[in-house]
Amino acid sequence: MDVQWYPGHMTKTIRQMQEDIRLVDLVIEITDARVPISGRNPDIDKLAGGKARLLILNKADLADESANEAWAAYFRERGFSCVLTDARARGGMKGVSAAIDAACRKKQERDRARGMKIRPVRAMVAGIPNVGKSTFINSFSGKATAKTGNKPGVTRGKQWIRLGGKVELLDTPGLLWPKFEDRRVGENLALVGTINENILNEEELALLLISRLKEIAPGALGQRFETDEELPALAFLEEAGRRRGCLTKGGGIDYARIARLLLDDFRGGKLGRITLERPEDIE
Ligand code: G4P
């Protein structure tokens, strides 16, 4: 799998993140609950050094419930304040408020002890593309102030969203870059659709998905596509293609179409709630 991320782009995003982080007390890092480790960029630890931190496992509605709990426990054991959210349905936002309060209590107590005025906690959201940063900002602020979707190149003016006098949230999320020196990380991000699809072969990706799901979610694909899961991945894809009428004019299998269908079904949660990466997979 040949995946590239552009160094020029990276330098600019690092600089922007460094600037923004200087302005805040708290960094709210968002990752994808289906791939919590692959969806993070560990450089955030260095970038956000010294700031209060909150880790959000978003898209929890698409991830396996037992895995969600296991991941939350995993991160809490490692000292993170961690909350599960479904930002699209505004799920988990109360937990986020409570976690922000708790994460910033120390700082406020310190300020109070020094006789300083307690001012609202300034926070920013950060994460790699497509984890739901804009959706989260919208849901958490309860207003349509942040635009969803990736719009690189839009001028960034510093705007703060005031939330009940207690928190001020930077309206533009910090963009981290995916880190996929490890092949498995690149695969995970491609499967959930974080990495630009155009640079990956969707048929290969669909075959990979078939093999992975047979292990981690037995029955999910077989049921959805009414196809025998015991078939090797390619034969499964072909049979599913025939069943779904994904055929070329000549009557052959339209591999691109069935691959896309399969990937879309997975990404949209139509195969059930599936987590690709589990705590026990991490060394
Ligand atoms: P970003 O700022 O981090 O790049 O991500 P953004 O908020 O644009 O969200 C990326 C996609 O993920 C959007 O879907 C968004 O609706 C979806 N999303 C965000 N949070 C959640 C969540 O908690 N659960 C689920 N299921 N989806 C979530 P899209 O396909 O780009 O747009 P749309 O189809 O929602 O309009």
Coordinates of C-alpha atoms and ligand atoms in Angstrom, one line a residue:
M1 CA 0.0 0.0 0.0
D2 CA 1.6 3.2 -1.1
V3 CA 0.4 6.1 1.0
Q4 CA 2.0 9.5 1.1
W5 CA 1.5 12.5 3.3
Y6 CA 3.0 15.8 2.2
P7 CA 5.8 17.3 4.3
G8 CA 4.9 20.9 3.2
H9 CA 1.4 20.5 4.4
M10 CA 2.7 19.0 7.6
T11 CA 5.0 21.9 8.5
K12 CA 2.2 24.3 8.1
T13 CA -0.2 22.3 10.3
I14 CA 2.4 21.8 13.0
R15 CA 3.1 25.6 13.1
Q16 CA -0.6 26.3 13.3
M17 CA -1.1 23.8 16.1
Q18 CA 1.8 25.2 18.1
E19 CA 0.3 28.7 17.8
D20 CA -3.2 27.6 18.8
I21 CA -2.0 25.4 21.7
R22 CA -0.2 28.4 23.3
L23 CA -3.6 30.1 23.6
V24 CA -5.4 27.3 25.5
D25 CA -5.5 25.6 28.9
L26 CA -7.0 22.3 27.6
V27 CA -6.5 20.2 24.5
I28 CA -9.5 18.1 23.5
E29 CA -8.0 15.4 21.3
I30 CA -10.5 13.4 19.2
T31 CA -9.9 9.9 17.8
D32 CA -12.1 7.4 16.0
A33 CA -13.5 4.8 18.5
R34 CA -13.2 2.1 15.7
V35 CA -9.5 2.6 15.5
P36 CA -8.5 4.6 18.6
I37 CA -4.7 4.1 18.3
S38 CA -4.4 4.4 14.5
G39 CA -6.7 7.5 14.7
R40 CA -4.3 9.4 16.9
N41 CA -1.1 11.1 16.1
P42 CA 1.2 10.5 19.1
D43 CA 3.1 13.8 18.4
I44 CA 0.2 15.5 20.2
D45 CA 1.9 14.5 23.4
K46 CA 4.8 16.7 22.6
L47 CA 2.8 19.5 21.1
A48 CA 0.4 19.7 24.0
G49 CA 3.0 19.1 26.7
G50 CA 2.0 20.9 29.9
K51 CA -1.7 21.5 28.9
A52 CA -4.6 19.7 30.5
R53 CA -5.8 16.9 28.1
L54 CA -9.0 15.2 27.3
L55 CA -9.3 12.3 24.9
I56 CA -12.6 11.8 23.0
L57 CA -13.4 8.4 21.4
N58 CA -15.9 9.7 18.8
K59 CA -18.1 7.7 16.4
A60 CA -18.7 5.4 19.4
D61 CA -22.1 4.6 17.8
L62 CA -20.2 2.7 15.0
A63 CA -17.9 0.9 17.3
D64 CA -18.5 -2.3 19.3
E65 CA -19.8 -1.5 22.7
S66 CA -17.6 -3.9 24.7
A67 CA -14.6 -2.6 22.8
N68 CA -15.7 1.0 23.6
E69 CA -15.6 0.2 27.3
A70 CA -12.3 -1.7 27.0
W71 CA -10.7 1.3 25.2
A72 CA -12.0 3.8 27.7
A73 CA -10.6 1.7 30.5
Y74 CA -7.3 1.3 28.6
F75 CA -6.8 5.1 28.2
R76 CA -7.9 5.9 31.8
E77 CA -5.4 3.4 33.1
R78 CA -2.8 5.3 31.2
G79 CA -3.7 8.6 32.9
F80 CA -6.0 10.0 30.2
S81 CA -9.3 11.7 30.9
C82 CA -11.4 9.8 28.3
V83 CA -15.0 10.1 27.1
L84 CA -17.0 8.2 24.5
T85 CA -19.1 10.3 22.1
D86 CA -21.4 10.1 19.1
A87 CA -21.0 13.7 18.1
R88 CA -23.4 13.4 15.1
A89 CA -26.3 12.6 17.5
R90 CA -24.9 14.8 20.3
G91 CA -24.3 11.8 22.4
G92 CA -21.9 11.9 25.3
M93 CA -21.8 15.7 25.6
K94 CA -22.7 15.9 29.3
G95 CA -19.7 13.5 30.0
V96 CA -17.5 15.9 28.0
S97 CA -18.6 18.9 30.2
A98 CA -17.9 17.0 33.3
A99 CA -14.5 15.8 32.0
I100 CA -13.6 19.4 31.1
D101 CA -14.5 20.6 34.6
A102 CA -12.4 17.8 36.1
A103 CA -9.5 18.3 33.8
C104 CA -9.3 22.0 34.6
R105 CA -10.0 21.9 38.3
K106 CA -6.3 21.7 39.2
K107 CA -5.5 24.8 37.2
Q108 CA -8.3 26.7 38.7
E109 CA -7.4 25.7 42.2
R110 CA -3.9 26.8 41.5
D111 CA -5.1 30.2 40.2
R112 CA -7.3 30.6 43.2
A113 CA -4.5 29.8 45.6
R114 CA -2.4 32.5 44.0
G115 CA -5.2 34.9 44.3
M116 CA -5.7 35.1 40.6
K117 CA -9.1 35.7 39.0
I118 CA -10.7 32.5 37.7
R119 CA -11.3 33.0 34.0
P120 CA -13.1 30.6 31.7
V121 CA -11.1 27.6 30.6
R122 CA -9.8 28.0 27.1
A123 CA -9.9 24.8 25.0
M124 CA -9.2 23.6 21.5
V125 CA -10.2 20.5 19.6
A126 CA -7.5 18.6 17.7
G127 CA -7.3 15.4 15.7
I128 CA -6.5 13.9 12.3
P129 CA -8.9 14.5 9.4
N130 CA -12.4 13.0 9.5
V131 CA -12.6 11.9 13.1
G132 CA -15.5 14.3 13.7
K133 CA -13.8 17.5 15.0
S134 CA -16.2 19.9 13.3
T135 CA -19.2 17.8 14.1
F136 CA -18.0 17.7 17.7
I137 CA -17.6 21.5 18.0
N138 CA -21.1 22.0 16.5
S139 CA -22.6 19.5 18.9
F140 CA -20.8 20.6 22.0
S141 CA -21.4 24.3 21.4
G142 CA -25.0 23.6 20.5
K143 CA -24.9 26.0 17.6
A144 CA -24.0 25.7 13.9
T145 CA -20.9 27.8 14.4
A146 CA -18.4 25.4 13.0
K147 CA -18.7 24.1 9.5
T148 CA -18.4 20.4 9.1
G149 CA -16.3 18.8 6.4
N150 CA -12.8 19.3 5.4
K151 CA -12.1 22.6 3.8
P152 CA -8.4 23.2 3.5
G153 CA -7.3 26.7 2.6
V154 CA -10.2 28.5 4.4
T155 CA -8.7 31.5 6.2
R156 CA -8.6 30.9 9.9
G157 CA -9.6 33.8 12.1
K158 CA -9.4 33.2 15.8
Q159 CA -12.9 32.9 17.1
W160 CA -13.9 31.7 20.5
I161 CA -17.2 30.0 21.2
R162 CA -18.3 30.9 24.7
L163 CA -20.0 28.1 26.5
G164 CA -22.0 29.1 29.6
G165 CA -19.3 31.4 31.0
K166 CA -17.1 28.5 32.0
V167 CA -15.4 27.4 28.8
E168 CA -14.2 29.1 25.7
L169 CA -13.7 26.9 22.7
L170 CA -11.5 27.8 19.7
D171 CA -13.9 27.5 16.8
T172 CA -11.3 26.0 14.4
P173 CA -10.0 22.6 15.2
G174 CA -6.3 21.8 15.2
L175 CA -5.5 19.6 12.3
L176 CA -3.1 16.7 13.1
W177 CA -1.8 14.5 10.4
P178 CA -2.2 10.8 10.3
K179 CA 0.9 8.9 11.3
F180 CA 1.1 5.6 9.4
E181 CA 4.7 4.5 9.2
D182 CA 3.2 1.2 10.4
R183 CA 1.4 -0.7 7.6
R184 CA -1.4 -1.7 9.9
V185 CA -2.2 1.9 10.9
G186 CA -2.4 2.9 7.2
E187 CA -4.8 0.0 6.5
N188 CA -7.0 0.8 9.5
L189 CA -7.3 4.5 8.5
A190 CA -8.0 3.5 4.9
L191 CA -10.7 1.1 6.0
V192 CA -12.6 3.6 8.1
G193 CA -12.2 6.1 5.3
T194 CA -9.8 8.6 6.9
I195 CA -7.1 8.4 4.2
N196 CA -8.0 9.9 0.8
E197 CA -9.6 7.1 -1.0
N198 CA -8.3 8.1 -4.4
I199 CA -4.7 7.1 -3.5
L200 CA -5.8 3.6 -2.5
N201 CA -7.0 0.7 -4.5
E202 CA -10.5 0.0 -3.3
E203 CA -10.6 -3.5 -4.5
E204 CA -7.6 -4.4 -2.4
L205 CA -9.1 -2.6 0.5
A206 CA -12.3 -4.5 0.2
L207 CA -10.4 -7.8 0.1
L208 CA -8.6 -6.7 3.2
L209 CA -11.9 -5.8 4.9
I210 CA -13.3 -9.2 4.1
S211 CA -10.3 -11.0 5.6
R212 CA -10.3 -8.8 8.7
L213 CA -14.1 -9.0 9.3
K214 CA -14.1 -12.8 9.1
E215 CA -11.9 -12.8 12.2
I216 CA -13.2 -9.9 14.2
A217 CA -16.9 -9.9 13.3
P218 CA -17.8 -13.4 12.1
G219 CA -21.1 -13.6 10.3
A220 CA -21.5 -9.8 9.7
L221 CA -20.5 -9.9 6.0
G222 CA -22.1 -13.3 5.3
Q223 CA -25.4 -12.1 6.6
R224 CA -25.4 -8.8 4.8
F225 CA -24.4 -10.1 1.4
E226 CA -26.1 -13.5 1.8
T227 CA -22.8 -15.1 0.8
D228 CA -20.8 -17.9 2.3
E229 CA -18.1 -16.4 4.5
E230 CA -16.0 -19.6 4.2
L231 CA -15.1 -18.6 0.7
P232 CA -11.7 -17.1 0.1
A233 CA -11.8 -13.2 0.1
L234 CA -11.7 -12.8 -3.7
A235 CA -14.4 -15.5 -4.3
F236 CA -16.5 -13.9 -1.6
L237 CA -16.2 -10.5 -3.3
E238 CA -17.2 -12.1 -6.7
E239 CA -20.1 -13.9 -5.2
A240 CA -21.3 -10.9 -3.3
G241 CA -21.0 -8.9 -6.6
R242 CA -23.1 -11.4 -8.5
R243 CA -25.8 -11.3 -5.7
R244 CA -25.9 -7.5 -5.7
G245 CA -26.0 -7.3 -9.5
C246 CA -22.6 -5.6 -9.7
L247 CA -21.9 -6.7 -13.2
T248 CA -20.2 -5.2 -16.2
K249 CA -21.9 -5.0 -19.6
G250 CA -20.2 -8.2 -20.7
G251 CA -21.6 -10.0 -17.6
G252 CA -18.3 -10.0 -15.6
I253 CA -18.0 -8.9 -12.0
D254 CA -17.9 -5.1 -11.6
Y255 CA -15.2 -5.3 -8.9
A256 CA -15.0 -1.5 -8.4
R257 CA -18.7 -1.3 -7.6
I258 CA -19.0 -4.2 -5.3
A259 CA -15.8 -3.1 -3.5
R260 CA -17.3 0.4 -3.0
L261 CA -20.6 -1.1 -1.8
L262 CA -18.9 -3.3 0.8
L263 CA -16.7 -0.4 2.1
D264 CA -19.6 2.0 2.3
D265 CA -21.6 -0.5 4.2
F266 CA -18.8 -1.0 6.7
R267 CA -18.2 2.7 7.1
G268 CA -21.8 3.5 7.5
G269 CA -22.3 0.9 10.2
K270 CA -24.6 -1.3 8.1
L271 CA -22.5 -4.4 9.0
G272 CA -23.1 -3.7 12.7
R273 CA -20.9 -2.0 15.3
I274 CA -17.4 -3.1 14.6
T275 CA -14.1 -2.0 16.1
L276 CA -11.0 -2.8 14.0
E277 CA -8.5 -2.3 16.7
R278 CA -8.6 -3.8 20.2
P279 CA -6.5 -3.0 23.3
E280 CA -5.2 -6.6 23.2
D281 CA -3.8 -6.0 19.7
I282 CA -1.5 -3.3 21.0
E283 CA 1.9 -4.5 22.2
Ligands
G4P1 P1 -13.4 16.5 10.8 O1 -13.8 17.9 11.2 O2 -12.6 15.8 11.9 O3 -12.7 16.4 9.5 O4 -14.7 15.6 10.7 P2 -16.2 16.0 10.4 O5 -16.8 16.7 11.6 O6 -16.3 16.7 9.1 O7 -16.9 14.6 10.3 C1 -16.5 13.6 9.3 C2 -17.6 12.7 9.0 O8 -17.9 11.9 10.2 C3 -19.0 13.4 8.7 O9 -19.7 12.6 7.8 C4 -19.7 13.4 10.0 O10 -21.1 13.5 9.9 C5 -19.3 12.0 10.6 N1 -19.3 11.9 12.0 C6 -18.8 12.8 12.9 N2 -19.0 12.4 14.2 C7 -19.7 11.2 14.1 C8 -20.2 10.3 15.0 O11 -20.0 10.4 16.3 N3 -20.8 9.2 14.5 C9 -21.0 9.0 13.2 N4 -21.6 7.9 12.8 N5 -20.5 9.8 12.3 C10 -19.9 10.9 12.7 P3 -19.8 12.9 6.3 O12 -20.1 11.6 5.6 O13 -18.6 13.6 5.8 O14 -20.9 13.9 6.2 P4 -22.5 13.6 6.5 O15 -22.8 12.5 5.7 O16 -22.7 13.4 8.0 O17 -23.1 14.9 6.0

